[in-house]
Amino acid sequence: MVMPSPIEIKRFPWMRRLSFISPKLSRLLTLFSYGSFNLWAFIESHPAITRFCEYPGYVIINDQPVLATFWVQGHDHQQFLVLEDDIQLEPENIIPAPTFRDASIHIVTQAWLASHQQWLNNWHRINPYIVTNGRFITPQILDATAALFNRPIALFDAEHALHRIDQQLVRTAVFMLLHQGRLTSDDLTKKPLSGATLFFPTIGELRGNLP
């Protein structure tokens, strides 16, 4: 399937508007609820998801057209995600938005998002580092940082091990390795990001389940 394009959403005065840069897409996204913002954070941080699109069009649920929140694609699977109990959105243009019939659909519940809230909160803190500093991270910095992680290492220790490199750049390199799936961290699922957060190398292929 060709990657869908986001449809333009009609923006009413009362609607919340959340705009930010996605490192995975290298462009600006605009979403309209904190639920969709959190779902984006999971998608962005999931290294097995290689491409995605916000508000790609309609899918059919119980014989009714429903606007999908995201389309996501992994290595060998693609799926439309519909956020349960999200705000009702309308297309801006009169031209009908595309409808994807017989699509693979997954309904993401608010309870499921809540169960991942600590990870999502941490990713909201991580993303600005990648967006702001990622352009300054050379392949040499990334490789030097990756070479540290032959065992679990705290973020603080990684920053000080490469003392000739600015600490903010080392921290950003760690986050970029996490984003690429070369590092992982169980701590990020349990407690807030800090200098004591442990990161360790990812073992095996990046073929985790989509939401």
PDB file of N, CA, C and O in Angstrom, residues 77-123:
ATOM      1  N   HIS A  77       3.705  -5.555   8.138  1.00  0.00           N
ATOM      2  CA  HIS A  77       2.303  -5.404   8.514  1.00  0.00           C
ATOM      3  C   HIS A  77       1.938  -3.930   8.499  1.00  0.00           C
ATOM      4  O   HIS A  77       2.780  -3.068   8.761  1.00  0.00           O
ATOM      5  N   GLN A  78       0.694  -3.646   8.185  1.00  0.00           N
ATOM      6  CA  GLN A  78       0.186  -2.284   8.279  1.00  0.00           C
ATOM      7  C   GLN A  78      -1.206  -2.309   8.892  1.00  0.00           C
ATOM      8  O   GLN A  78      -1.912  -3.319   8.816  1.00  0.00           O
ATOM      9  N   GLN A  79      -1.589  -1.216   9.477  1.00  0.00           N
ATOM     10  CA  GLN A  79      -2.793  -1.210  10.294  1.00  0.00           C
ATOM     11  C   GLN A  79      -3.298   0.215  10.446  1.00  0.00           C
ATOM     12  O   GLN A  79      -2.516   1.175  10.442  1.00  0.00           O
ATOM     13  N   PHE A  80      -4.612   0.350  10.582  1.00  0.00           N
ATOM     14  CA  PHE A  80      -5.224   1.632  10.915  1.00  0.00           C
ATOM     15  C   PHE A  80      -5.574   1.617  12.396  1.00  0.00           C
ATOM     16  O   PHE A  80      -6.148   0.647  12.895  1.00  0.00           O
ATOM     17  N   LEU A  81      -5.241   2.696  13.088  1.00  0.00           N
ATOM     18  CA  LEU A  81      -5.512   2.822  14.511  1.00  0.00           C
ATOM     19  C   LEU A  81      -6.618   3.843  14.716  1.00  0.00           C
ATOM     20  O   LEU A  81      -6.558   4.950  14.172  1.00  0.00           O
ATOM     21  N   VAL A  82      -7.619   3.457  15.496  1.00  0.00           N
ATOM     22  CA  VAL A  82      -8.729   4.352  15.833  1.00  0.00           C
ATOM     23  C   VAL A  82      -8.728   4.542  17.336  1.00  0.00           C
ATOM     24  O   VAL A  82      -8.842   3.566  18.094  1.00  0.00           O
ATOM     25  N   LEU A  83      -8.572   5.774  17.780  1.00  0.00           N
ATOM     26  CA  LEU A  83      -8.547   6.061  19.210  1.00  0.00           C
ATOM     27  C   LEU A  83      -9.972   6.113  19.749  1.00  0.00           C
ATOM     28  O   LEU A  83     -10.795   6.916  19.293  1.00  0.00           O
ATOM     29  N   GLU A  84     -10.241   5.270  20.713  1.00  0.00           N
ATOM     30  CA  GLU A  84     -11.573   5.183  21.314  1.00  0.00           C
ATOM     31  C   GLU A  84     -11.906   6.467  22.077  1.00  0.00           C
ATOM     32  O   GLU A  84     -11.063   7.056  22.761  1.00  0.00           O
ATOM     33  N   ASP A  85     -13.163   6.921  21.929  1.00  0.00           N
ATOM     34  CA  ASP A  85     -13.673   8.074  22.682  1.00  0.00           C
ATOM     35  C   ASP A  85     -12.862   9.347  22.432  1.00  0.00           C
ATOM     36  O   ASP A  85     -12.745  10.209  23.319  1.00  0.00           O
ATOM     37  N   ASP A  86     -12.304   9.474  21.226  1.00  0.00           N
ATOM     38  CA  ASP A  86     -11.602  10.707  20.890  1.00  0.00           C
ATOM     39  C   ASP A  86     -12.619  11.748  20.421  1.00  0.00           C
ATOM     40  O   ASP A  86     -13.790  11.429  20.174  1.00  0.00           O
ATOM     41  N   ILE A  87     -12.196  12.990  20.283  1.00  0.00           N
ATOM     42  CA  ILE A  87     -13.120  14.028  19.838  1.00  0.00           C
ATOM     43  C   ILE A  87     -13.526  13.777  18.382  1.00  0.00           C
ATOM     44  O   ILE A  87     -12.784  13.171  17.611  1.00  0.00           O
ATOM     45  N   GLN A  88     -14.698  14.242  18.027  1.00  0.00           N
ATOM     46  CA  GLN A  88     -15.207  14.085  16.669  1.00  0.00           C
ATOM     47  C   GLN A  88     -14.571  15.133  15.760  1.00  0.00           C
ATOM     48  O   GLN A  88     -14.591  16.322  16.053  1.00  0.00           O
ATOM     49  N   LEU A  89     -14.010  14.670  14.655  1.00  0.00           N
ATOM     50  CA  LEU A  89     -13.342  15.553  13.713  1.00  0.00           C
ATOM     51  C   LEU A  89     -14.038  15.488  12.361  1.00  0.00           C
ATOM     52  O   LEU A  89     -14.621  14.464  12.002  1.00  0.00           O
ATOM     53  N   GLU A  90     -13.947  16.593  11.621  1.00  0.00           N
ATOM     54  CA  GLU A  90     -14.554  16.667  10.297  1.00  0.00           C
ATOM     55  C   GLU A  90     -13.511  17.120   9.282  1.00  0.00           C
ATOM     56  O   GLU A  90     -12.688  17.990   9.583  1.00  0.00           O
ATOM     57  N   PRO A  91     -13.548  16.573   8.073  1.00  0.00           N
ATOM     58  CA  PRO A  91     -12.630  17.054   7.030  1.00  0.00           C
ATOM     59  C   PRO A  91     -12.932  18.505   6.659  1.00  0.00           C
ATOM     60  O   PRO A  91     -14.082  18.945   6.690  1.00  0.00           O
ATOM     61  N   GLU A  92     -11.902  19.233   6.286  1.00  0.00           N
ATOM     62  CA  GLU A  92     -12.054  20.621   5.891  1.00  0.00           C
ATOM     63  C   GLU A  92     -12.647  20.742   4.497  1.00  0.00           C
ATOM     64  O   GLU A  92     -13.480  21.606   4.238  1.00  0.00           O
ATOM     65  N   ASN A  93     -12.234  19.890   3.588  1.00  0.00           N
ATOM     66  CA  ASN A  93     -12.611  20.016   2.190  1.00  0.00           C
ATOM     67  C   ASN A  93     -13.914  19.293   1.873  1.00  0.00           C
ATOM     68  O   ASN A  93     -14.268  18.295   2.509  1.00  0.00           O
ATOM     69  N   ILE A  94     -14.607  19.806   0.875  1.00  0.00           N
ATOM     70  CA  ILE A  94     -15.849  19.174   0.432  1.00  0.00           C
ATOM     71  C   ILE A  94     -15.567  17.855  -0.272  1.00  0.00           C
ATOM     72  O   ILE A  94     -16.350  16.902  -0.196  1.00  0.00           O
ATOM     73  N   ILE A  95     -14.417  17.778  -0.952  1.00  0.00           N
ATOM     74  CA  ILE A  95     -14.055  16.536  -1.649  1.00  0.00           C
ATOM     75  C   ILE A  95     -13.978  15.410  -0.629  1.00  0.00           C
ATOM     76  O   ILE A  95     -13.329  15.547   0.414  1.00  0.00           O
ATOM     77  N   PRO A  96     -14.663  14.300  -0.879  1.00  0.00           N
ATOM     78  CA  PRO A  96     -14.685  13.212   0.107  1.00  0.00           C
ATOM     79  C   PRO A  96     -13.289  12.704   0.444  1.00  0.00           C
ATOM     80  O   PRO A  96     -12.448  12.520  -0.431  1.00  0.00           O
ATOM     81  N   ALA A  97     -13.056  12.498   1.734  1.00  0.00           N
ATOM     82  CA  ALA A  97     -11.802  11.892   2.179  1.00  0.00           C
ATOM     83  C   ALA A  97     -11.797  10.425   1.784  1.00  0.00           C
ATOM     84  O   ALA A  97     -12.865   9.806   1.662  1.00  0.00           O
ATOM     85  N   PRO A  98     -10.624   9.829   1.581  1.00  0.00           N
ATOM     86  CA  PRO A  98     -10.576   8.418   1.172  1.00  0.00           C
ATOM     87  C   PRO A  98     -11.137   7.494   2.243  1.00  0.00           C
ATOM     88  O   PRO A  98     -11.038   7.778   3.444  1.00  0.00           O
ATOM     89  N   THR A  99     -11.746   6.418   1.797  1.00  0.00           N
ATOM     90  CA  THR A  99     -12.245   5.369   2.690  1.00  0.00           C
ATOM     91  C   THR A  99     -11.499   4.086   2.376  1.00  0.00           C
ATOM     92  O   THR A  99     -11.445   3.654   1.222  1.00  0.00           O
ATOM     93  N   PHE A 100     -10.912   3.481   3.394  1.00  0.00           N
ATOM     94  CA  PHE A 100     -10.130   2.261   3.228  1.00  0.00           C
ATOM     95  C   PHE A 100     -10.977   1.083   3.703  1.00  0.00           C
ATOM     96  O   PHE A 100     -11.090   0.816   4.905  1.00  0.00           O
ATOM     97  N   ARG A 101     -11.577   0.406   2.753  1.00  0.00           N
ATOM     98  CA  ARG A 101     -12.431  -0.737   3.079  1.00  0.00           C
ATOM     99  C   ARG A 101     -11.580  -1.990   3.234  1.00  0.00           C
ATOM    100  O   ARG A 101     -10.526  -2.117   2.633  1.00  0.00           O
ATOM    101  N   ASP A 102     -12.076  -2.914   4.057  1.00  0.00           N
ATOM    102  CA  ASP A 102     -11.375  -4.182   4.299  1.00  0.00           C
ATOM    103  C   ASP A 102      -9.972  -3.956   4.862  1.00  0.00           C
ATOM    104  O   ASP A 102      -9.057  -4.753   4.630  1.00  0.00           O
ATOM    105  N   ALA A 103      -9.781  -2.860   5.585  1.00  0.00           N
ATOM    106  CA  ALA A 103      -8.482  -2.564   6.179  1.00  0.00           C
ATOM    107  C   ALA A 103      -8.338  -3.278   7.519  1.00  0.00           C
ATOM    108  O   ALA A 103      -9.329  -3.595   8.193  1.00  0.00           O
ATOM    109  N   SER A 104      -7.103  -3.528   7.920  1.00  0.00           N
ATOM    110  CA  SER A 104      -6.819  -4.044   9.254  1.00  0.00           C
ATOM    111  C   SER A 104      -6.939  -2.887  10.242  1.00  0.00           C
ATOM    112  O   SER A 104      -6.249  -1.871  10.098  1.00  0.00           O
ATOM    113  N   ILE A 105      -7.816  -3.035  11.230  1.00  0.00           N
ATOM    114  CA  ILE A 105      -8.134  -1.937  12.157  1.00  0.00           C
ATOM    115  C   ILE A 105      -7.872  -2.385  13.584  1.00  0.00           C
ATOM    116  O   ILE A 105      -8.206  -3.515  13.959  1.00  0.00           O
ATOM    117  N   HIS A 106      -7.293  -1.505  14.360  1.00  0.00           N
ATOM    118  CA  HIS A 106      -7.129  -1.763  15.797  1.00  0.00           C
ATOM    119  C   HIS A 106      -7.679  -0.564  16.558  1.00  0.00           C
ATOM    120  O   HIS A 106      -7.291   0.586  16.279  1.00  0.00           O
ATOM    121  N   ILE A 107      -8.581  -0.806  17.491  1.00  0.00           N
ATOM    122  CA  ILE A 107      -9.141   0.260  18.325  1.00  0.00           C
ATOM    123  C   ILE A 107      -8.277   0.389  19.578  1.00  0.00           C
ATOM    124  O   ILE A 107      -8.113  -0.566  20.337  1.00  0.00           O
ATOM    125  N   VAL A 108      -7.708   1.566  19.775  1.00  0.00           N
ATOM    126  CA  VAL A 108      -6.843   1.829  20.922  1.00  0.00           C
ATOM    127  C   VAL A 108      -7.692   2.434  22.030  1.00  0.00           C
ATOM    128  O   VAL A 108      -8.276   3.514  21.860  1.00  0.00           O
ATOM    129  N   THR A 109      -7.767   1.757  23.153  1.00  0.00           N
ATOM    130  CA  THR A 109      -8.602   2.226  24.258  1.00  0.00           C
ATOM    131  C   THR A 109      -7.836   3.213  25.139  1.00  0.00           C
ATOM    132  O   THR A 109      -6.598   3.220  25.178  1.00  0.00           O
ATOM    133  N   GLN A 110      -8.588   4.028  25.861  1.00  0.00           N
ATOM    134  CA  GLN A 110      -7.973   4.956  26.798  1.00  0.00           C
ATOM    135  C   GLN A 110      -7.265   4.191  27.920  1.00  0.00           C
ATOM    136  O   GLN A 110      -6.229   4.645  28.427  1.00  0.00           O
ATOM    137  N   ALA A 111      -7.812   3.028  28.296  1.00  0.00           N
ATOM    138  CA  ALA A 111      -7.174   2.219  29.337  1.00  0.00           C
ATOM    139  C   ALA A 111      -5.813   1.715  28.875  1.00  0.00           C
ATOM    140  O   ALA A 111      -4.860   1.652  29.662  1.00  0.00           O
ATOM    141  N   TRP A 112      -5.720   1.342  27.591  1.00  0.00           N
ATOM    142  CA  TRP A 112      -4.432   0.877  27.061  1.00  0.00           C
ATOM    143  C   TRP A 112      -3.410   2.007  27.095  1.00  0.00           C
ATOM    144  O   TRP A 112      -2.257   1.812  27.498  1.00  0.00           O
ATOM    145  N   LEU A 113      -3.822   3.204  26.693  1.00  0.00           N
ATOM    146  CA  LEU A 113      -2.909   4.342  26.757  1.00  0.00           C
ATOM    147  C   LEU A 113      -2.473   4.614  28.198  1.00  0.00           C
ATOM    148  O   LEU A 113      -1.298   4.886  28.460  1.00  0.00           O
ATOM    149  N   ALA A 114      -3.429   4.539  29.112  1.00  0.00           N
ATOM    150  CA  ALA A 114      -3.106   4.809  30.516  1.00  0.00           C
ATOM    151  C   ALA A 114      -2.077   3.820  31.056  1.00  0.00           C
ATOM    152  O   ALA A 114      -1.232   4.178  31.885  1.00  0.00           O
ATOM    153  N   SER A 115      -2.114   2.587  30.578  1.00  0.00           N
ATOM    154  CA  SER A 115      -1.172   1.564  31.054  1.00  0.00           C
ATOM    155  C   SER A 115       0.257   1.846  30.579  1.00  0.00           C
ATOM    156  O   SER A 115       1.211   1.296  31.121  1.00  0.00           O
ATOM    157  N   HIS A 116       0.409   2.693  29.557  1.00  0.00           N
ATOM    158  CA  HIS A 116       1.726   3.046  29.033  1.00  0.00           C
ATOM    159  C   HIS A 116       2.102   4.495  29.361  1.00  0.00           C
ATOM    160  O   HIS A 116       3.038   5.041  28.779  1.00  0.00           O
ATOM    161  N   GLN A 117       1.392   5.107  30.307  1.00  0.00           N
ATOM    162  CA  GLN A 117       1.536   6.547  30.509  1.00  0.00           C
ATOM    163  C   GLN A 117       2.939   6.970  30.911  1.00  0.00           C
ATOM    164  O   GLN A 117       3.419   8.035  30.477  1.00  0.00           O
ATOM    165  N   GLN A 118       3.623   6.184  31.732  1.00  0.00           N
ATOM    166  CA  GLN A 118       4.966   6.591  32.143  1.00  0.00           C
ATOM    167  C   GLN A 118       5.919   6.635  30.948  1.00  0.00           C
ATOM    168  O   GLN A 118       6.708   7.576  30.800  1.00  0.00           O
ATOM    169  N   TRP A 119       5.841   5.627  30.088  1.00  0.00           N
ATOM    170  CA  TRP A 119       6.666   5.635  28.881  1.00  0.00           C
ATOM    171  C   TRP A 119       6.333   6.848  28.013  1.00  0.00           C
ATOM    172  O   TRP A 119       7.226   7.526  27.518  1.00  0.00           O
ATOM    173  N   LEU A 120       5.049   7.132  27.846  1.00  0.00           N
ATOM    174  CA  LEU A 120       4.631   8.249  27.002  1.00  0.00           C
ATOM    175  C   LEU A 120       5.108   9.580  27.571  1.00  0.00           C
ATOM    176  O   LEU A 120       5.587  10.446  26.834  1.00  0.00           O
ATOM    177  N   ASN A 121       4.977   9.744  28.880  1.00  0.00           N
ATOM    178  CA  ASN A 121       5.457  10.977  29.512  1.00  0.00           C
ATOM    179  C   ASN A 121       6.951  11.163  29.272  1.00  0.00           C
ATOM    180  O   ASN A 121       7.420  12.283  28.992  1.00  0.00           O
ATOM    181  N   ASN A 122       7.699  10.074  29.391  1.00  0.00           N
ATOM    182  CA  ASN A 122       9.134  10.163  29.164  1.00  0.00           C
ATOM    183  C   ASN A 122       9.448  10.499  27.704  1.00  0.00           C
ATOM    184  O   ASN A 122      10.370  11.264  27.421  1.00  0.00           O
ATOM    185  N   TRP A 123       8.664   9.929  26.797  1.00  0.00           N
ATOM    186  CA  TRP A 123       8.950  10.215  25.393  1.00  0.00           C
ATOM    187  C   TRP A 123       8.660  11.678  25.054  1.00  0.00           C
ATOM    188  O   TRP A 123       9.350  12.274  24.236  1.00  0.00           O
TER     189      TRP A 123
END
